[in-house]
Short mmCIF file of C-alpha atoms in Angstrom, two decimals:
data_model
loop_
_atom_site.label_atom_id
_atom_site.label_comp_id
_atom_site.label_asym_id
_atom_site.label_seq_id
_atom_site.Cartn_x
_atom_site.Cartn_y
_atom_site.Cartn_z
CA UNK P 1 -2.00 -3.29 21.60
CA UNK P 2 1.38 -1.46 21.00
CA UNK P 3 3.02 -2.18 17.67
CA UNK P 4 6.78 -2.96 18.19
CA UNK P 5 9.33 -0.64 16.56
CA UNK P 6 10.64 -3.49 14.17
CA UNK P 7 7.14 -3.92 12.79
CA UNK P 8 6.75 -0.16 12.27
CA UNK P 9 10.15 -0.12 10.61
CA UNK P 10 9.27 -3.03 8.36
CA UNK P 11 5.89 -1.25 7.35
CA UNK P 12 7.67 2.07 6.61
CA UNK P 13 10.35 0.20 4.62
CA UNK P 14 7.57 -1.72 2.48
CA UNK P 15 5.77 1.58 1.76
CA UNK P 16 9.07 3.21 0.74
CA UNK P 17 9.90 0.39 -1.57
CA UNK P 18 6.33 0.66 -3.16
CA UNK P 19 6.70 4.50 -3.41
CA UNK P 20 10.14 4.21 -5.14
CA UNK P 21 8.69 1.45 -7.59
CA UNK P 22 5.58 3.55 -8.40
CA UNK P 23 7.76 6.64 -9.04
CA UNK P 24 10.34 4.88 -11.28
CA UNK P 25 7.66 2.98 -13.27
CA UNK P 26 5.71 6.22 -13.75
CA UNK P 27 8.88 8.00 -14.69
CA UNK P 28 9.88 5.37 -17.29
CA UNK P 29 6.49 5.33 -18.90
CA UNK P 30 6.10 9.16 -19.14
CA UNK P 31 9.80 9.63 -20.17
CA UNK P 32 9.44 6.99 -22.98
CA UNK P 33 6.25 8.64 -24.17
CA UNK P 34 8.08 12.02 -24.19
CA UNK P 35 11.03 10.79 -26.31
CA UNK P 36 8.85 8.74 -28.86
CA UNK P 37 5.96 11.17 -29.18
CA UNK P 38 6.13 13.22 -32.50
CA UNK P 39 4.52 16.30 -30.56
CA UNK P 40 7.22 16.11 -27.78
CA UNK P 41 10.84 15.10 -28.14
CA UNK P 42 9.96 13.74 -31.64
CA UNK P 43 12.38 10.75 -31.74
CA UNK P 44 10.06 8.08 -33.24
CA UNK P 45 12.40 5.05 -33.07
CA UNK P 46 11.10 2.54 -30.68
CA UNK P 47 13.44 -0.23 -31.66
CA UNK P 48 16.52 2.03 -31.22
CA UNK P 49 15.15 3.26 -27.74
CA UNK P 50 14.54 -0.48 -26.56
CA UNK P 51 18.11 -1.48 -27.91
CA UNK P 52 19.63 1.48 -25.94
CA UNK P 53 17.87 0.26 -22.76
CA UNK P 54 18.99 -3.45 -23.43
CA UNK P 55 22.58 -2.50 -23.93
CA UNK P 56 22.71 -0.26 -20.96
CA UNK P 57 20.89 -2.73 -18.64
CA UNK P 58 22.86 -5.84 -19.72
CA UNK P 59 26.17 -4.03 -19.18
CA UNK P 60 25.23 -2.91 -15.65
CA UNK P 61 23.67 -6.45 -14.82
CA UNK P 62 27.12 -7.87 -16.11
CA UNK P 63 28.95 -5.64 -13.63
CA UNK P 64 26.66 -6.58 -10.75
CA UNK P 65 26.89 -10.30 -11.49
CA UNK P 66 30.35 -10.88 -12.69
CA UNK P 67 32.56 -7.87 -11.55
CA UNK P 68 31.11 -6.76 -8.20
CA UNK P 69 29.43 -10.23 -7.49
CA UNK P 70 26.56 -8.53 -5.65
CA UNK P 71 24.05 -10.95 -7.25
CA UNK P 72 24.52 -14.72 -7.51
CA UNK P 73 24.45 -16.02 -11.17
CA UNK P 74 22.16 -19.20 -11.94
CA UNK P 75 24.01 -22.42 -12.96
CA UNK P 76 22.72 -22.96 -16.59
CA UNK P 77 24.07 -25.09 -19.39
CA UNK P 78 24.24 -23.83 -22.99
CA UNK P 79 21.66 -26.25 -23.97
CA UNK P 80 19.26 -24.86 -21.42
CA UNK P 81 20.01 -21.31 -22.30
CA UNK P 82 19.22 -22.10 -25.91
CA UNK P 83 15.98 -23.93 -25.12
CA UNK P 84 14.60 -21.84 -22.42
CA UNK P 85 16.19 -18.28 -22.19
CA UNK P 86 16.37 -17.60 -26.00
CA UNK P 87 12.62 -18.10 -26.75
CA UNK P 88 11.86 -15.93 -23.66
CA UNK P 89 14.28 -13.36 -24.89
CA UNK P 90 12.64 -13.23 -28.30
CA UNK P 91 9.11 -12.80 -26.67
CA UNK P 92 10.52 -10.07 -24.39
CA UNK P 93 12.04 -8.14 -27.29
CA UNK P 94 8.82 -8.29 -29.25
CA UNK P 95 6.77 -7.20 -26.19
CA UNK P 96 9.10 -4.17 -25.50
CA UNK P 97 9.27 -3.18 -29.12
CA UNK P 98 5.50 -3.14 -29.78
CA UNK P 99 4.64 -1.54 -26.27
CA UNK P 100 7.20 1.31 -26.98
CA UNK P 101 5.82 1.67 -30.55
CA UNK P 102 2.39 2.12 -29.17
CA UNK P 103 3.44 5.36 -27.36
CA UNK P 104 3.75 7.04 -30.86
CA UNK P 105 0.01 6.65 -31.56
CA UNK P 106 -1.91 6.35 -28.18
CA UNK P 107 -2.26 8.52 -25.02
CA UNK P 108 -0.50 7.18 -21.82
CA UNK P 109 -3.95 6.88 -20.15
CA UNK P 110 -5.39 4.77 -22.87
CA UNK P 111 -2.36 2.53 -23.02
CA UNK P 112 -2.80 1.90 -19.24
CA UNK P 113 -6.41 0.93 -19.80
CA UNK P 114 -5.46 -1.59 -22.48
CA UNK P 115 -2.70 -3.07 -20.11
CA UNK P 116 -5.67 -4.14 -17.88
CA UNK P 117 -6.11 -7.00 -20.41
CA UNK P 118 -2.88 -8.72 -19.12
CA UNK P 119 -4.59 -11.08 -16.62
CA UNK P 120 -7.14 -12.13 -19.57
CA UNK P 121 -4.07 -12.89 -21.68
CA UNK P 122 -2.01 -14.67 -19.11
CA UNK P 123 -5.02 -16.76 -17.99
CA UNK P 124 -6.09 -17.70 -21.61
CA UNK P 125 -2.51 -18.58 -22.70
CA UNK P 126 -2.03 -20.48 -19.42
CA UNK P 127 -5.22 -22.56 -20.15
CA UNK P 128 -3.83 -23.33 -23.75
CA UNK P 129 -0.51 -24.56 -22.35
CA UNK P 130 -2.32 -26.36 -19.52
CA UNK P 131 -0.74 -24.27 -16.74
CA UNK P 132 -4.00 -22.95 -15.65
CA UNK P 133 -7.36 -25.00 -15.15
CA UNK P 134 -10.27 -23.68 -17.20
CA UNK P 135 -13.01 -22.53 -14.67
CA UNK P 136 -16.27 -20.92 -15.71
CA UNK P 137 -16.21 -18.32 -12.87
CA UNK P 138 -12.72 -17.24 -13.80
CA UNK P 139 -13.54 -16.99 -17.49
CA UNK P 140 -16.59 -14.97 -16.63
CA UNK P 141 -14.32 -12.54 -14.74
CA UNK P 142 -12.00 -12.53 -17.81
CA UNK P 143 -15.02 -11.56 -20.05
CA UNK P 144 -15.93 -8.72 -17.51
CA UNK P 145 -12.45 -7.17 -17.75
CA UNK P 146 -12.50 -7.54 -21.53
CA UNK P 147 -15.85 -5.79 -21.79
CA UNK P 148 -14.54 -2.97 -19.43
CA UNK P 149 -11.64 -2.46 -21.76
CA UNK P 150 -13.90 -2.48 -24.90
CA UNK P 151 -16.06 0.19 -23.22
CA UNK P 152 -12.87 2.28 -22.48
CA UNK P 153 -11.78 1.77 -26.10
CA UNK P 154 -15.17 2.84 -27.55
CA UNK P 155 -15.02 5.97 -25.34
CA UNK P 156 -11.42 6.84 -26.34
CA UNK P 157 -11.24 10.31 -28.06
CA UNK P 158 -8.18 9.66 -30.06
CA UNK P 159 -8.69 5.95 -30.98
CA UNK P 160 -5.95 4.68 -33.36
CA UNK P 161 -6.48 1.16 -34.58
CA UNK P 162 -2.73 0.57 -35.48
CA UNK P 163 -1.83 1.81 -31.96
CA UNK P 164 -4.42 -0.48 -30.45
CA UNK P 165 -3.07 -3.49 -32.48
CA UNK P 166 0.49 -2.86 -31.41
CA UNK P 167 -0.50 -2.58 -27.65
CA UNK P 168 -2.61 -5.74 -27.89
CA UNK P 169 0.30 -7.58 -29.56
CA UNK P 170 2.60 -6.41 -26.77
CA UNK P 171 0.17 -7.74 -24.14
CA UNK P 172 -0.09 -11.16 -26.04
CA UNK P 173 3.69 -11.45 -26.28
CA UNK P 174 4.33 -10.44 -22.58
CA UNK P 175 1.54 -12.91 -21.37
CA UNK P 176 3.18 -15.70 -23.41
CA UNK P 177 6.60 -14.81 -22.02
CA UNK P 178 5.22 -15.10 -18.39
CA UNK P 179 3.60 -18.34 -19.08
CA UNK P 180 6.83 -19.74 -20.76
CA UNK P 181 8.94 -18.63 -17.69
CA UNK P 182 6.82 -20.98 -15.69
CA UNK P 183 7.12 -23.85 -18.22
CA UNK P 184 10.81 -23.50 -19.29
CA UNK P 185 12.46 -22.14 -16.19
CA UNK P 186 10.42 -22.41 -12.90
CA UNK P 187 9.42 -26.10 -13.72
CA UNK P 188 13.18 -26.84 -13.95
CA UNK P 189 13.71 -25.26 -10.45
CA UNK P 190 15.42 -22.06 -12.04
CA UNK P 191 14.24 -18.78 -10.68
CA UNK P 192 15.61 -15.46 -12.17
CA UNK P 193 15.26 -12.24 -10.27
CA UNK P 194 15.10 -8.94 -12.35
CA UNK P 195 18.85 -8.57 -12.23
CA UNK P 196 19.79 -12.17 -13.39
CA UNK P 197 16.95 -11.85 -15.95
CA UNK P 198 18.65 -8.77 -17.43
CA UNK P 199 22.06 -10.68 -17.34
CA UNK P 200 20.69 -13.49 -19.31
CA UNK P 201 17.86 -12.12 -21.32
CA UNK P 202 18.89 -8.64 -22.31
CA UNK P 203 21.97 -9.67 -24.62
CA UNK P 204 19.65 -12.05 -26.55
CA UNK P 205 16.99 -9.27 -26.84
CA UNK P 206 19.62 -6.95 -28.26
CA UNK P 207 20.52 -9.53 -30.93
CA UNK P 208 16.85 -10.16 -31.83
CA UNK P 209 16.09 -6.41 -32.03
CA UNK P 210 19.02 -5.75 -34.25
CA UNK P 211 17.39 -7.50 -37.24
CA UNK P 212 14.29 -5.19 -37.49
CA UNK P 213 16.59 -2.26 -36.50
CA UNK P 214 18.76 -2.77 -39.54
CA UNK P 215 15.85 -3.05 -41.91
CA UNK P 216 13.32 -0.50 -40.48
CA UNK P 217 15.17 2.24 -38.41
CA UNK P 218 18.97 2.31 -39.40
CA UNK P 219 18.28 3.58 -43.02
CA UNK P 220 16.25 6.56 -41.59
CA UNK P 221 18.67 7.38 -38.85
CA UNK P 222 21.58 7.17 -41.30
CA UNK P 223 19.88 9.53 -43.69
CA UNK P 224 18.85 11.92 -40.90
CA UNK P 225 21.91 14.21 -40.98
CA UNK P 226 20.45 16.39 -38.24
CA UNK P 227 20.28 13.61 -35.77
CA UNK P 228 22.82 13.50 -32.99
CA UNK P 229 22.89 11.15 -29.90
CA UNK P 230 21.76 13.12 -26.85
CA UNK P 231 23.67 11.47 -24.12
CA UNK P 232 21.78 13.33 -21.31
CA UNK P 233 18.32 12.33 -22.57
CA UNK P 234 19.16 8.64 -23.43
CA UNK P 235 21.57 8.13 -20.45
CA UNK P 236 18.97 9.38 -17.84
CA UNK P 237 16.29 7.37 -19.61
CA UNK P 238 18.29 4.32 -19.51
CA UNK P 239 19.30 4.89 -15.89
CA UNK P 240 15.57 5.11 -14.96
CA UNK P 241 14.83 1.86 -16.90
CA UNK P 242 17.59 -0.10 -14.93
CA UNK P 243 16.65 1.53 -11.66
CA UNK P 244 13.08 0.35 -12.18
CA UNK P 245 14.46 -3.30 -12.50
CA UNK P 246 16.36 -2.92 -9.27
CA UNK P 247 13.19 -1.51 -7.68
CA UNK P 248 11.20 -4.52 -8.85
CA UNK P 249 14.09 -6.73 -7.20
CA UNK P 250 13.65 -4.99 -3.84
CA UNK P 251 9.87 -4.87 -4.03
CA UNK P 252 9.29 -8.48 -4.74
CA UNK P 253 12.12 -9.51 -2.50
CA UNK P 254 11.13 -7.46 0.46
CA UNK P 255 7.30 -7.57 0.09
CA UNK P 256 5.30 -9.86 -2.15
CA UNK P 257 4.09 -10.12 -5.78
CA UNK P 258 0.57 -9.17 -4.55
CA UNK P 259 1.94 -5.92 -3.08
CA UNK P 260 3.36 -5.21 -6.53
CA UNK P 261 0.01 -5.83 -8.24
CA UNK P 262 -1.68 -3.47 -5.75
CA UNK P 263 1.05 -0.84 -6.28
CA UNK P 264 0.57 -1.33 -10.15
CA UNK P 265 -3.10 -0.41 -9.72
CA UNK P 266 -2.24 2.66 -7.79
CA UNK P 267 0.37 3.58 -10.52
CA UNK P 268 -2.18 3.09 -13.32
CA UNK P 269 -4.77 5.47 -11.55
CA UNK P 270 -2.00 8.12 -11.08
CA UNK P 271 -0.85 7.83 -14.71
CA UNK P 272 -4.32 8.37 -16.03
CA UNK P 273 -4.60 11.43 -13.67
CA UNK P 274 -1.20 12.76 -14.85
CA UNK P 275 -1.96 12.11 -18.51
CA UNK P 276 -5.29 14.03 -18.22
CA UNK P 277 -4.09 16.96 -15.96
CA UNK P 278 -0.44 17.55 -17.17
CA UNK P 279 0.00 16.04 -20.68
CA UNK P 280 -3.63 17.27 -21.47
CA UNK P 281 -4.70 13.87 -22.99
CA UNK P 282 -8.48 13.62 -23.26
CA UNK P 283 -10.01 11.15 -20.75
CA UNK P 284 -13.78 10.84 -21.32
CA UNK P 285 -16.32 9.55 -18.77
CA UNK P 286 -16.83 6.46 -20.89
CA UNK P 287 -13.01 5.80 -20.68
CA UNK P 288 -13.21 6.05 -16.86
CA UNK P 289 -16.45 3.78 -16.68
CA UNK P 290 -14.73 1.10 -18.86
CA UNK P 291 -11.53 1.14 -17.04
CA UNK P 292 -13.25 1.16 -13.58
CA UNK P 293 -15.15 -2.13 -14.72
CA UNK P 294 -11.92 -3.65 -15.95
CA UNK P 295 -10.17 -2.55 -12.70
CA UNK P 296 -12.95 -4.22 -10.62
CA UNK P 297 -12.38 -7.40 -12.53
CA UNK P 298 -8.58 -7.34 -12.13
CA UNK P 299 -9.00 -6.62 -8.40
CA UNK P 300 -11.35 -9.56 -8.03
CA UNK P 301 -8.99 -11.88 -10.03
CA UNK P 302 -5.99 -10.86 -7.85
CA UNK P 303 -8.14 -11.45 -4.63
CA UNK P 304 -9.09 -14.89 -6.00
CA UNK P 305 -5.52 -15.78 -6.73
CA UNK P 306 -4.40 -14.71 -3.17
CA UNK P 307 -7.12 -16.94 -1.59
CA UNK P 308 -6.10 -19.88 -3.70
CA UNK P 309 -2.33 -19.25 -2.66
CA UNK P 310 -3.51 -18.97 1.03
CA UNK P 311 -5.40 -22.25 0.78
CA UNK P 312 -2.48 -24.02 -1.06
CA UNK P 313 -0.03 -22.74 1.72
CA UNK P 314 -2.46 -23.99 4.46
CA UNK P 315 -2.61 -27.40 2.83
CA UNK P 316 1.16 -27.60 2.67
CA UNK P 317 1.56 -26.73 6.35
CA UNK P 318 -1.15 -29.25 7.33
CA UNK P 319 0.60 -31.98 5.28
CA UNK P 320 3.93 -31.01 6.89
CA UNK P 321 2.44 -31.19 10.38
CA UNK P 322 0.88 -34.70 9.46
CA UNK P 323 4.15 -35.92 8.17
CA UNK P 324 5.92 -34.75 11.37
CA UNK P 325 3.30 -36.27 13.63
CA UNK P 326 3.63 -39.62 11.74
CA UNK P 327 7.35 -39.44 11.99
CA UNK P 328 7.16 -38.74 15.79
CA UNK P 329 4.66 -41.77 16.23
CA UNK P 330 7.07 -43.92 14.41
CA UNK P 331 9.95 -42.92 16.65
CA UNK P 332 7.89 -43.61 19.73
CA UNK P 333 6.78 -46.89 18.49
CA UNK P 334 10.50 -47.82 17.80
CA UNK P 335 11.46 -46.63 21.31
CA UNK P 336 8.68 -48.63 22.89
CA UNK P 337 9.59 -51.81 21.10
CA UNK P 338 13.26 -51.42 22.09
CA UNK P 339 12.19 -50.96 25.71
CA UNK P 340 9.99 -54.01 25.55
CA UNK P 341 12.84 -56.20 24.13
CA UNK P 342 15.16 -54.89 27.01
#
């Protein structure tokens, strides 16, 4: 059967969005590693780098939402902002701070392996907040992912306990943020896309990060007389970070969240290959075996979520069809009664 031109165009467009997202996500991770690593650009100030990203992204998001009006803002009261957006902003700032800090101590490949724990953290926190139902099968899957990551960690050539602690804390804060988005925003019918997220959340991230920045990084930057702000490096790095958010906006809007999950898996394997071949990070066979186990667990988890989503959609459609049939039956009954009266 011949495939229509519109379907072919749609497929090509979807793959283009996926390729752009993978490229930008890849670029931002490697670029951040390059800036923060003491053996590369040697600018070990993760809070400052995150604040530069937040200032740049919130400014551009403001232009897109308020000046050019390319993205619709969400109607939000001050009370809702303080109760819902501010806690999410606090968790986001902590997640970004700790994940960027981990680049100073760990290899890119090992960080990607540790990030495989994200579904474990999201599910566990979801169970605690009663957003996910506890199931023995799902928990067994989470244990298999955790074991895979543990094997990968055991096989890591340059294991740094402080770096691992930072990355695990980043995963925990990010997972809590994702669950709180469901509880504090989605349950109230508020849905933020990546641009409106930056518009509302990036400014309060900037405020939260300024506190540890003043205490921890500002004194060192002030005393380092040789330091000068490199507009080319930080300008292009921030542009990549904002472009990544735009790519997420396009990818989820034009394809699906599952496509992004699959694309994320491809990106992780590419980063591990790049880290080993170009950056010359040591990737051991035990690393790969452990990550392979974790990867299979994550793939199975994503597959289970998709099946549950399909079943839910099918039930919703069946319910709508039943309601429609009932309504038509009532209308016909009413028509028959009025005919009998006449």
